[in-house]
mmCIF file of C-alpha atoms and ligand atoms in Angstrom:
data_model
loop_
_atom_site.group_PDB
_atom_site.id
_atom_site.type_symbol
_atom_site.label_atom_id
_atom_site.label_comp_id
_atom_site.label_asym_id
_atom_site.label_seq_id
_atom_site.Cartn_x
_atom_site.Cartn_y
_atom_site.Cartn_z
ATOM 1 C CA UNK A 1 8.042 -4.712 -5.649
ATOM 2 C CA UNK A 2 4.168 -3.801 -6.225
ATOM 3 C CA UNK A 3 2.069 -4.448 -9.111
ATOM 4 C CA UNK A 4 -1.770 -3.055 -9.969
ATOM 5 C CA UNK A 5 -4.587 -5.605 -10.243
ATOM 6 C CA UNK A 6 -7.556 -4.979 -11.895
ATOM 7 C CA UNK A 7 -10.320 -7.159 -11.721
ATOM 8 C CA UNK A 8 -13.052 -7.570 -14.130
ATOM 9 C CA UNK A 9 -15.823 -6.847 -15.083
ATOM 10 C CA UNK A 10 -16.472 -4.916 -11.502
ATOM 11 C CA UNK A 11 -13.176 -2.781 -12.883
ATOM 12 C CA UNK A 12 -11.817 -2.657 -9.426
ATOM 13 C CA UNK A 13 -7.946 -2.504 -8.571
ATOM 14 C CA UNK A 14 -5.822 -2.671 -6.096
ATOM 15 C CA UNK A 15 -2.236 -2.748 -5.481
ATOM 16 C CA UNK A 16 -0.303 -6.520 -4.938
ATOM 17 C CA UNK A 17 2.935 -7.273 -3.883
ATOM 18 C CA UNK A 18 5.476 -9.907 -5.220
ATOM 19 C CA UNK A 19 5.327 -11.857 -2.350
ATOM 20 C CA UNK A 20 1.570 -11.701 -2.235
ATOM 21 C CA UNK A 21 -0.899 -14.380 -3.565
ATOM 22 C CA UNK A 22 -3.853 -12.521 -5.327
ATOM 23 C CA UNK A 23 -6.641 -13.995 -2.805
ATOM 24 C CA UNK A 24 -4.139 -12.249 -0.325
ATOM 25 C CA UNK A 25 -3.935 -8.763 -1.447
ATOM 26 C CA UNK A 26 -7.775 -9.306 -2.797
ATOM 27 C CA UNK A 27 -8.974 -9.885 0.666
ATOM 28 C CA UNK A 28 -6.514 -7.132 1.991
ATOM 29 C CA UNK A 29 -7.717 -4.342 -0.118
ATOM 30 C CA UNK A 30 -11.496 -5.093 0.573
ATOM 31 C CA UNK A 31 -12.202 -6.824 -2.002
ATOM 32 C CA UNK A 32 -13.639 -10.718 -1.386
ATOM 33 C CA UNK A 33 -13.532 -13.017 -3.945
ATOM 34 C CA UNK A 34 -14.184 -16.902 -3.338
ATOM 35 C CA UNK A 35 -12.225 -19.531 -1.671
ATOM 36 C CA UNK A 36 -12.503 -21.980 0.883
ATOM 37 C CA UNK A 37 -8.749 -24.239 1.536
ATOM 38 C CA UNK A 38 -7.020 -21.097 0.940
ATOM 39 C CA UNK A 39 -4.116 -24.303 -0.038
ATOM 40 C CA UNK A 40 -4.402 -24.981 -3.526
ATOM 41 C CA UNK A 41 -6.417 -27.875 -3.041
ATOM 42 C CA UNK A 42 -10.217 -27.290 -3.800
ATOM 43 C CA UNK A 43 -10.163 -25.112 -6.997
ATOM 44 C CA UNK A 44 -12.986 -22.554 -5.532
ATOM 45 C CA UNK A 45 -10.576 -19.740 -5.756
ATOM 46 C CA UNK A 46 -9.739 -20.467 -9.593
ATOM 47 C CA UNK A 47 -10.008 -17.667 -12.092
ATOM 48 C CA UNK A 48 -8.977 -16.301 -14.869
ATOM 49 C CA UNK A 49 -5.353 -14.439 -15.857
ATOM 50 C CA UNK A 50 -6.593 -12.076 -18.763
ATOM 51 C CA UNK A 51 -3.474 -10.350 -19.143
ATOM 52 C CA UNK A 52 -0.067 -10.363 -16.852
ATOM 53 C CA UNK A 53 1.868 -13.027 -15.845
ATOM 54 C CA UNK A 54 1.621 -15.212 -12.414
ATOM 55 C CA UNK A 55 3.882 -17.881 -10.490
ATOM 56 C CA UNK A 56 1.246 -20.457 -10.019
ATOM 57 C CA UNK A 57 2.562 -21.149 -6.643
ATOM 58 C CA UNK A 58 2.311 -24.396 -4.800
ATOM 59 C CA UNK A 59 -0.789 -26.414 -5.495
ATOM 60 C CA UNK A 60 -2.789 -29.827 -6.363
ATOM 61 C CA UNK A 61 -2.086 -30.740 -9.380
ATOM 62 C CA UNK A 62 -5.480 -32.255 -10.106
ATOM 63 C CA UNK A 63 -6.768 -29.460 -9.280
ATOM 64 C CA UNK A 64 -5.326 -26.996 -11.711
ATOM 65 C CA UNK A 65 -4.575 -29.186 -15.139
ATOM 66 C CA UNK A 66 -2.103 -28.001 -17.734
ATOM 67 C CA UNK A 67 -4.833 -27.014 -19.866
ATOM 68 C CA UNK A 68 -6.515 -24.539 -17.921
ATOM 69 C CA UNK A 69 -3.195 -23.091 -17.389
ATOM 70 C CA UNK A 70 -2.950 -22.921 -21.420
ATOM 71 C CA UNK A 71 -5.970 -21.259 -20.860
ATOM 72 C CA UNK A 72 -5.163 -18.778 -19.007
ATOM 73 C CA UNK A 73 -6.674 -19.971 -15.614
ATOM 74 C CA UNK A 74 -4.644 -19.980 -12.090
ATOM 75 C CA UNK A 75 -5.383 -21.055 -8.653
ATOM 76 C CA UNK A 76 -6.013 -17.123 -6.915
ATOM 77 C CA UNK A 77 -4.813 -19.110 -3.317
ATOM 78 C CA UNK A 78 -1.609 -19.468 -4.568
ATOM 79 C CA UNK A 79 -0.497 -17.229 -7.667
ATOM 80 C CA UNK A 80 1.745 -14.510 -7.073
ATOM 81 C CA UNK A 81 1.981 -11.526 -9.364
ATOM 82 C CA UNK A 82 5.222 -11.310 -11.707
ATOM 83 C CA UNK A 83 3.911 -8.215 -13.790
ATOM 84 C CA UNK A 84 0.753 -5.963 -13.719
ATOM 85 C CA UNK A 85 -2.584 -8.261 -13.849
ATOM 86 C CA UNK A 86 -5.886 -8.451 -15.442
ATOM 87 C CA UNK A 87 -8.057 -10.806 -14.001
ATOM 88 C CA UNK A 88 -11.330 -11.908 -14.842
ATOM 89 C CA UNK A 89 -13.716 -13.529 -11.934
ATOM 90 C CA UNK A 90 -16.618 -13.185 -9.584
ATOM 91 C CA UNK A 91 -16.385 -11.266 -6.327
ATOM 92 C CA UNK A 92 -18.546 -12.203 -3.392
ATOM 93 C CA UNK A 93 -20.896 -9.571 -2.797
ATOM 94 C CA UNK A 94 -23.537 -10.780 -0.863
ATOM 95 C CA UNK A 95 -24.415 -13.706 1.796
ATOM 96 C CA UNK A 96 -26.398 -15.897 -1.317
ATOM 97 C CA UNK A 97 -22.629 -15.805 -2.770
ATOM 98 C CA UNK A 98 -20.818 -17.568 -0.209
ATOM 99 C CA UNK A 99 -21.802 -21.804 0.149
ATOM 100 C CA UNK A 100 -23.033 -22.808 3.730
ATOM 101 C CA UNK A 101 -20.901 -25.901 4.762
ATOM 102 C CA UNK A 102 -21.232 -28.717 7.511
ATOM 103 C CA UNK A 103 -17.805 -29.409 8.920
ATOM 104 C CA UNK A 104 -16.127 -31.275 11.609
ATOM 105 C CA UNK A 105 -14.001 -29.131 13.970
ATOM 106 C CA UNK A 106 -12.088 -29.700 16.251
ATOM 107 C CA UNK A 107 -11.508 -27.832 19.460
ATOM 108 C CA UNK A 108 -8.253 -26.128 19.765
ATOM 109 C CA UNK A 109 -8.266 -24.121 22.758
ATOM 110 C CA UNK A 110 -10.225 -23.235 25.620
ATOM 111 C CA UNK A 111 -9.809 -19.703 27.602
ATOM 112 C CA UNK A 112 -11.821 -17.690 30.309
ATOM 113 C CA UNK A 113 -11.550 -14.118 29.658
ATOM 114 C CA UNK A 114 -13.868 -13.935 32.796
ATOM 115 C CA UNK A 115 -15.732 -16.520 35.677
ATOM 116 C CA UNK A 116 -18.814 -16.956 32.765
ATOM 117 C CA UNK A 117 -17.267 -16.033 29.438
ATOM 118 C CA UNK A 118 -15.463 -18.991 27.203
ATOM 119 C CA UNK A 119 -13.226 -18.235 24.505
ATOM 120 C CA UNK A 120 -13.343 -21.356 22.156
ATOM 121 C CA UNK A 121 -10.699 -21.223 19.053
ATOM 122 C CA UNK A 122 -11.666 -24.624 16.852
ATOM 123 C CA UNK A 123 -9.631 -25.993 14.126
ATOM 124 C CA UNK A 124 -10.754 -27.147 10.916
ATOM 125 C CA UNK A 125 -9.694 -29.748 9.010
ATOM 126 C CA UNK A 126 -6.144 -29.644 7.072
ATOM 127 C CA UNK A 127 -6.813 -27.832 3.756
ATOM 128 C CA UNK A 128 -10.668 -26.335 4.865
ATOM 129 C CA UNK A 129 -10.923 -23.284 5.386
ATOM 130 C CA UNK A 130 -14.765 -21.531 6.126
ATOM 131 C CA UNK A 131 -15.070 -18.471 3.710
ATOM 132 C CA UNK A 132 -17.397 -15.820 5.393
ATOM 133 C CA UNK A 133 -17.867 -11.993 6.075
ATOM 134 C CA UNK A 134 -17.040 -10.151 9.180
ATOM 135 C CA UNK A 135 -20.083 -10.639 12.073
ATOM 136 C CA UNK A 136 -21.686 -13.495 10.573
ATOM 137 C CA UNK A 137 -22.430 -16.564 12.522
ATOM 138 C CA UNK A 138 -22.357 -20.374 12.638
ATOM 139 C CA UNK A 139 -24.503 -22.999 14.178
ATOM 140 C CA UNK A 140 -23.131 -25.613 16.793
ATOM 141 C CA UNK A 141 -24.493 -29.121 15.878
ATOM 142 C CA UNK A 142 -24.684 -31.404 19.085
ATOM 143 C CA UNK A 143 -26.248 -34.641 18.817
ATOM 144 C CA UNK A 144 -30.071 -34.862 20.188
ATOM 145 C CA UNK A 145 -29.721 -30.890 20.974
ATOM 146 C CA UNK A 146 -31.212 -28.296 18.682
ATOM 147 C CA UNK A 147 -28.468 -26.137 16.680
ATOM 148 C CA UNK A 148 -26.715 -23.578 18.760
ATOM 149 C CA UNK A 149 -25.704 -19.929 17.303
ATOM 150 C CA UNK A 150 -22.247 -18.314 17.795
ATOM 151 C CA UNK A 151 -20.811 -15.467 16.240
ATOM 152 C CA UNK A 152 -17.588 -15.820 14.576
ATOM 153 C CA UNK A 153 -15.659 -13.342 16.772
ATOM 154 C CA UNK A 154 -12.597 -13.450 13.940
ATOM 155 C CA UNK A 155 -12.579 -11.118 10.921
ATOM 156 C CA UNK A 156 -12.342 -13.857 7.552
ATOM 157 C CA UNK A 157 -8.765 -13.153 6.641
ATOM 158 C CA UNK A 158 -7.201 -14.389 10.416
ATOM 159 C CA UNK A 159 -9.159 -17.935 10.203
ATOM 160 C CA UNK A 160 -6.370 -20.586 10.809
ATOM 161 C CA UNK A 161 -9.215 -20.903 13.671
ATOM 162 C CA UNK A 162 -12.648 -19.798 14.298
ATOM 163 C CA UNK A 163 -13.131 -17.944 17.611
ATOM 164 C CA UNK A 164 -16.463 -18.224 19.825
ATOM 165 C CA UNK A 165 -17.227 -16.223 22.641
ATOM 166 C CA UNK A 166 -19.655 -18.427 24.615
ATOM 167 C CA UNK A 167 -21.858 -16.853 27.989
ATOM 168 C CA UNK A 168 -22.448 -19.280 30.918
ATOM 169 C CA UNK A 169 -26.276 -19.429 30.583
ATOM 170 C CA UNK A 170 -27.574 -20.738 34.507
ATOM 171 C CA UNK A 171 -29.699 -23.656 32.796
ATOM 172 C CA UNK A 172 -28.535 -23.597 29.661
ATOM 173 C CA UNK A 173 -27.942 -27.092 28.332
ATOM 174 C CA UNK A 174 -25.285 -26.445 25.876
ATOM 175 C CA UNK A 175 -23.369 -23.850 27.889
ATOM 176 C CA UNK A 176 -23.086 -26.432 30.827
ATOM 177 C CA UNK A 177 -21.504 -28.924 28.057
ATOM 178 C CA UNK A 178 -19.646 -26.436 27.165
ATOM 179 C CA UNK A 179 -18.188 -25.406 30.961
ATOM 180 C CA UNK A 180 -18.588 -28.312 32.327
ATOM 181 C CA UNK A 181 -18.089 -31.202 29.828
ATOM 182 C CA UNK A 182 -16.267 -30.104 26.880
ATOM 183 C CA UNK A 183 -12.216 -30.474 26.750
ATOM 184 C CA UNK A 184 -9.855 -29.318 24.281
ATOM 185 C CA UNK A 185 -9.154 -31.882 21.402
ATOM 186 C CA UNK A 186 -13.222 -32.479 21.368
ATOM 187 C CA UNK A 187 -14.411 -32.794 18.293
ATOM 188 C CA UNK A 188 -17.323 -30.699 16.840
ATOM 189 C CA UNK A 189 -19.581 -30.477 14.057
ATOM 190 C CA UNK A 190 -20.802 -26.849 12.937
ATOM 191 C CA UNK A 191 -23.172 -25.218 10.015
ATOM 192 C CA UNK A 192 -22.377 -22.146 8.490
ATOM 193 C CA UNK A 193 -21.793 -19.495 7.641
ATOM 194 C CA UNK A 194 -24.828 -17.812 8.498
ATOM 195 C CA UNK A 195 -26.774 -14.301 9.076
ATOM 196 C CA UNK A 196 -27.195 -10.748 7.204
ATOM 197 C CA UNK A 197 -25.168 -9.191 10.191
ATOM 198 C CA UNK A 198 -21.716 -8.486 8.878
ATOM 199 C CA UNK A 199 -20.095 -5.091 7.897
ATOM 200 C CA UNK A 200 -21.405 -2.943 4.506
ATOM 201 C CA UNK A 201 -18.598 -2.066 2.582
ATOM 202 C CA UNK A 202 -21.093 -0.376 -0.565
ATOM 203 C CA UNK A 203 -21.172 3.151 1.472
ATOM 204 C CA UNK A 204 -19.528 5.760 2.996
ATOM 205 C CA UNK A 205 -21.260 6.208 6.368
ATOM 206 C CA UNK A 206 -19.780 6.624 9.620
ATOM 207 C CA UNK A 207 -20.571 3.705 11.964
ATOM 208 C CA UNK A 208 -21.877 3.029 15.281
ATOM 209 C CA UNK A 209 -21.086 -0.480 16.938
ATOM 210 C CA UNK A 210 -22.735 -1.158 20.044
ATOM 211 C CA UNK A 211 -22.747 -4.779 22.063
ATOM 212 C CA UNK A 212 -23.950 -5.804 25.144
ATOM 213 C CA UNK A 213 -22.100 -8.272 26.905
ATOM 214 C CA UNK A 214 -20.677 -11.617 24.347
ATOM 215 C CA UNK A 215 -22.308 -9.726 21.466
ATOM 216 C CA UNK A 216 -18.757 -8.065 21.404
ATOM 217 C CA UNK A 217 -17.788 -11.099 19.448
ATOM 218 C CA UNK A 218 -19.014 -10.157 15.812
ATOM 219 C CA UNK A 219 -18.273 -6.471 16.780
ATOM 220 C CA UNK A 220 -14.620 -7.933 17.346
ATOM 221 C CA UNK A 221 -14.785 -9.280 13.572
ATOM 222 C CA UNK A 222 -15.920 -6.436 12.094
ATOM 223 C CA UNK A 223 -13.429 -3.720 14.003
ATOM 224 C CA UNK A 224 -10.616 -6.386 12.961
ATOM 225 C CA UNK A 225 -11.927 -6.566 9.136
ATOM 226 C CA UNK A 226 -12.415 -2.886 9.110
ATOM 227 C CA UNK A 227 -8.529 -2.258 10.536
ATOM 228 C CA UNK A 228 -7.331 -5.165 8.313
ATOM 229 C CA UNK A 229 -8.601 -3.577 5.091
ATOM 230 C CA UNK A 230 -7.763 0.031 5.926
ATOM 231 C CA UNK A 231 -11.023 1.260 6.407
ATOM 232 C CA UNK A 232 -11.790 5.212 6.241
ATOM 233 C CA UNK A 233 -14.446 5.568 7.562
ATOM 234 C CA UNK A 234 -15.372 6.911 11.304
ATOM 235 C CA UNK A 235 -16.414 3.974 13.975
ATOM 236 C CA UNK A 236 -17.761 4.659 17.379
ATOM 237 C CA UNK A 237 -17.812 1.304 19.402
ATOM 238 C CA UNK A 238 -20.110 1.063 22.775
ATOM 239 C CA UNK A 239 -19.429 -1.794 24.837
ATOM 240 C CA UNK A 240 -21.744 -2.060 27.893
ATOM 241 C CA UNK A 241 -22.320 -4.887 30.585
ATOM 242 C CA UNK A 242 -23.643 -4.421 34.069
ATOM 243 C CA UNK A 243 -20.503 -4.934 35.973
ATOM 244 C CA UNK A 244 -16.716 -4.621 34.710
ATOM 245 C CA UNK A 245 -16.223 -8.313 34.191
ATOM 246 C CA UNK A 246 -18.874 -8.679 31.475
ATOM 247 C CA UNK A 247 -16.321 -6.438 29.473
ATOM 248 C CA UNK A 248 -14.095 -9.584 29.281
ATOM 249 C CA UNK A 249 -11.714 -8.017 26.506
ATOM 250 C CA UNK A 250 -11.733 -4.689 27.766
ATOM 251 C CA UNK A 251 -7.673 -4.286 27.400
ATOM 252 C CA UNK A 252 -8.249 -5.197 23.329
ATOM 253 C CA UNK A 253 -11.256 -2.494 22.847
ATOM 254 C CA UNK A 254 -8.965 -0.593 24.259
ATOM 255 C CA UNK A 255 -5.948 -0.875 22.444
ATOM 256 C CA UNK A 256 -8.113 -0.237 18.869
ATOM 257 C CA UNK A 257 -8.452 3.397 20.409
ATOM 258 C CA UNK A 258 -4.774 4.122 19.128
ATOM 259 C CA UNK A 259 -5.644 2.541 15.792
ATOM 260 C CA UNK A 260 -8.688 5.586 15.821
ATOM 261 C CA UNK A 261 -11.699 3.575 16.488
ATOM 262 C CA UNK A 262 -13.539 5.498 19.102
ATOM 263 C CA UNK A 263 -14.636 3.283 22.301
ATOM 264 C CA UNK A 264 -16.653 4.121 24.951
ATOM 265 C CA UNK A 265 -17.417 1.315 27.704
ATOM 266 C CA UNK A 266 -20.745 1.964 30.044
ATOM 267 C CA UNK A 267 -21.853 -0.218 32.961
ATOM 268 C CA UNK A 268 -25.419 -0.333 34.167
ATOM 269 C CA UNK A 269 -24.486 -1.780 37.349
ATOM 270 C CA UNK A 270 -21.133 -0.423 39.087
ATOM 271 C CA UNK A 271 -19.853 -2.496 42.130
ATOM 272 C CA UNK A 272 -17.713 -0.612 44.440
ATOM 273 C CA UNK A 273 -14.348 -2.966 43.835
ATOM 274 C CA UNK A 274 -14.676 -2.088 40.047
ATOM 275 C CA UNK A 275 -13.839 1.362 40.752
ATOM 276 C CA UNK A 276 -15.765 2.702 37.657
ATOM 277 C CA UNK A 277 -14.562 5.915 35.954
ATOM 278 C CA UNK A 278 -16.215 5.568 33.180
ATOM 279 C CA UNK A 279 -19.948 6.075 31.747
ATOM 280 C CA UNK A 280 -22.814 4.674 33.391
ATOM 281 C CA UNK A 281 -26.364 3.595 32.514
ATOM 282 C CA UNK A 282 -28.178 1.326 29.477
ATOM 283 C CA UNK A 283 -25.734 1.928 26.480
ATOM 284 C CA UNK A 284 -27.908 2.443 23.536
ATOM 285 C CA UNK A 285 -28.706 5.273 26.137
ATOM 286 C CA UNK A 286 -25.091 6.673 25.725
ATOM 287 C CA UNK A 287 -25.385 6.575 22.064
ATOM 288 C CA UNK A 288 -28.744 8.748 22.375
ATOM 289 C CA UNK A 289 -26.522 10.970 24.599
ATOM 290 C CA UNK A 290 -23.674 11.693 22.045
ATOM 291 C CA UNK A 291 -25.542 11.669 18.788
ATOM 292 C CA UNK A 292 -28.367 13.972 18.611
ATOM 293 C CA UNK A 293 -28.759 13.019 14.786
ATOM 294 C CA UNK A 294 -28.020 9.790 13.286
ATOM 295 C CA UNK A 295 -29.933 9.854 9.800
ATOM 296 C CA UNK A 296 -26.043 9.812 7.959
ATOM 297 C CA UNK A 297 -24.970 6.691 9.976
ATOM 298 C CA UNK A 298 -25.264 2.684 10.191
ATOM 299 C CA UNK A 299 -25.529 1.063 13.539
ATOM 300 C CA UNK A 300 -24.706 -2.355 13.642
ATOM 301 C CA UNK A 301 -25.954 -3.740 16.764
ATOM 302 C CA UNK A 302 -25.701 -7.231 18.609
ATOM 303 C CA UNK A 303 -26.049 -8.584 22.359
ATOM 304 C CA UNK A 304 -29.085 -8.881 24.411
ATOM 305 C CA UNK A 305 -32.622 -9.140 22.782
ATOM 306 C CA UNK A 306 -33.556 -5.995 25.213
ATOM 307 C CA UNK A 307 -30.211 -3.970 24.340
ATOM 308 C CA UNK A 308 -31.466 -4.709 20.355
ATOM 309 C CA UNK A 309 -34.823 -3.952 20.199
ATOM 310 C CA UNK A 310 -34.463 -0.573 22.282
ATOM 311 C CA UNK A 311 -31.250 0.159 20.128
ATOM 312 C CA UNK A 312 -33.895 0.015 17.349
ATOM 313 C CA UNK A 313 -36.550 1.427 18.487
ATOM 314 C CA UNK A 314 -35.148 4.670 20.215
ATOM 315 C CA UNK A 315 -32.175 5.000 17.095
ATOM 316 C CA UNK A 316 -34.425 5.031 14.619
ATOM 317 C CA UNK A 317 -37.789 7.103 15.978
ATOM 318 C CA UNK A 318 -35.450 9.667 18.569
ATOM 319 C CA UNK A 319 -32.456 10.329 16.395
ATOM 320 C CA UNK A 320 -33.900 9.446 12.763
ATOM 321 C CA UNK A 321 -31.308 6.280 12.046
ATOM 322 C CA UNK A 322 -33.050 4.682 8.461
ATOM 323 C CA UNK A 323 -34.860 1.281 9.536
ATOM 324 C CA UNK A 324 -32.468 -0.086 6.750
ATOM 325 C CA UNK A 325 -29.218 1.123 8.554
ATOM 326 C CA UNK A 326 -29.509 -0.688 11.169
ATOM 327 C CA UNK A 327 -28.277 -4.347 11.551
ATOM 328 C CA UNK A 328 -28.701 -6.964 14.071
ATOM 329 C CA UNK A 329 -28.312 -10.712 14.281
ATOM 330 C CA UNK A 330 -31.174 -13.337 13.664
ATOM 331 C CA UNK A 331 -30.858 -14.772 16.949
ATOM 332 C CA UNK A 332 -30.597 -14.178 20.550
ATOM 333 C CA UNK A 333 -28.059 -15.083 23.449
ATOM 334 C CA UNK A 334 -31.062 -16.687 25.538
ATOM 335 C CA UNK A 335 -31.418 -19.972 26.720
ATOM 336 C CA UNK A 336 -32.607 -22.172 23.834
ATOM 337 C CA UNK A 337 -33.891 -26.002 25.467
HETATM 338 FE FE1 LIG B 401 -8.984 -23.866 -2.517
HETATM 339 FE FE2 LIG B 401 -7.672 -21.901 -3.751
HETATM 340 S S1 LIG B 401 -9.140 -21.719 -2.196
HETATM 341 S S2 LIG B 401 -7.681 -23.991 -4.239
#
């Protein structure tokens, strides 16, 4: 059985099911508004029932008292609707609305999608969960190193773990930790979230993603999100690397083609065993290729500091992309000793 939320004052509503908790069907339908245990146990998700009535679910009971109940408040994590609801709390518009946190994590897994690419899923804590928007990015604390940056490569609703995409970096001090030294069960300690790069959900425009090499993993978070939530409008993805192996999740790109996201995959530097069929060249230069005008899109673009800054330059002074639709990360994939 469905219900209709409304949430005020933004006056936005979306349907629920019985079985959903609001936060769920919130988050489904696009619409973020805060948490962080997603468990009933830290109170950040708690609002307020104007009108309709909830099962408050499973939760801490210090953490929701019967007075605030009397009140009319309920833990968003947990409640499920039992009638039509009218619900009164903040939604998280904006980076400034969402706390940056310093957790312990742990590492959960450890994959190679290719010879120099490392998967990492980490764990948090029972009962934390790291609110966040699709693309943004966390920092890897390592004692006497400086902070490392990662891109969450999960969209926010799928976070039992947080996914890293990590590029063997010849020299680089934390990549060899990370390839050479680190083991699953390790435990980590992190800062985030962090970064303007994550998807704009305040306009209609059709999209072009483009990443060079592990700058596919916030592109992954955002095509997730943007499937998760039902999103309408068109997305283009370029994925380019100089040989087939830097397109480590090609088979997943791939497989978003039948869920209508357009991908096109171009290598700059073919090797005979790859076998290439596909395009070939720099891709921001494929973009130029296919879109002659691109003054009605957004281009969210992440990877190499090269692959950025000519993204930038030749999108917005060639085909007319506005300087403020375009979006990139705050930091690069190079070497940082
Ligand atoms: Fe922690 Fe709901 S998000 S109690």
């Amino acid at each position: 059985m469905s219900f209709k939320t409304t949430i005020q004052p933004s006056g936005h509503s979306f349907p629920i099911e019985e079985h959903e908790t609001i936060l769920e069907a919130a988050l489904k339908h696009g619409y973020t508004l805060p948490y962080s245990c997603r468990d009933g146990v830290c109170g950040t998700c708690k609002g307020k029932i104007v009108s309709g009535q909830v099962d408050y679910g499973k939760y801490q009971e210090s953490t929701l008292s019967e007075a605030e109940k009397a009140a009319g408040m309920a833990l968003f994590c947990c409640a499920k609707p039992q009638s039509d609801l009218v619900l009164d709390c903040r939604e998280v518009s904006a980076v400034n609305d969402i706390p940056v946190k310093t957790m312990p994590c742990r590492v959960h897994k450890m994959e190679r999608p290719a010879p120099d690419v490392m998967v990492l899923l980490l764990k948090l804590p029972s009962n934390e969960r790291l609110q966040f928007l699709a693309g943004q990015y966390i920092d890897i604390l390592l004692k006497d190193q400086k902070p490392r940056s990662f891109s969450l490569a999960n969209a926010p609703h799928d976070d039992e773990f947080l996914e890293l995409h990590i590029r063997n970096i010849i020299g680089g001090a934390f990549t060899h930790h990370v390839f050479e030294v680190m083991k699953e069960r390790d435990i980590l300690r992190f800062k985030g979230p962090l970064g303007t790069f994550f998807l704009r959900e305040d306009t209609e425009k059709p999209i072009i993603l483009v990443a060079s090499g592990t700058g596919f993993a916030p592109i992954k978070a955002i095509v997730e999100h943007a499937l998760y939530i039902g999103l309408k409008r068109p997305i283009h993805f370029y994925w380019g690397g100089r040989k087939q192996t830097d397109l480590y999740l090609l088979d997943l790109a791939k497989q978003w083609e039948n869920k209508g996201i357009k991908f096109t995959p171009v290598l700059s530097e073919t090797l005979p065993e790859d076998a290439w069929q596909g395009r070939t060249g720099f891709v921001h230069q494929a973009v130029l290729d296919d879109y002659s005008d691109l003054s009605g899109h957004e281009a969210y673009v992440c990877g190499a500091p090269v692959v950025v800054e000519a993204a930038h330059r030749d999108f917005t002074t060639q085909r007319k992309l506005p300087n403020e639709a375009f979006f990139s990360d705050a930091f690069t994939f190079a070497p940082k000793n």
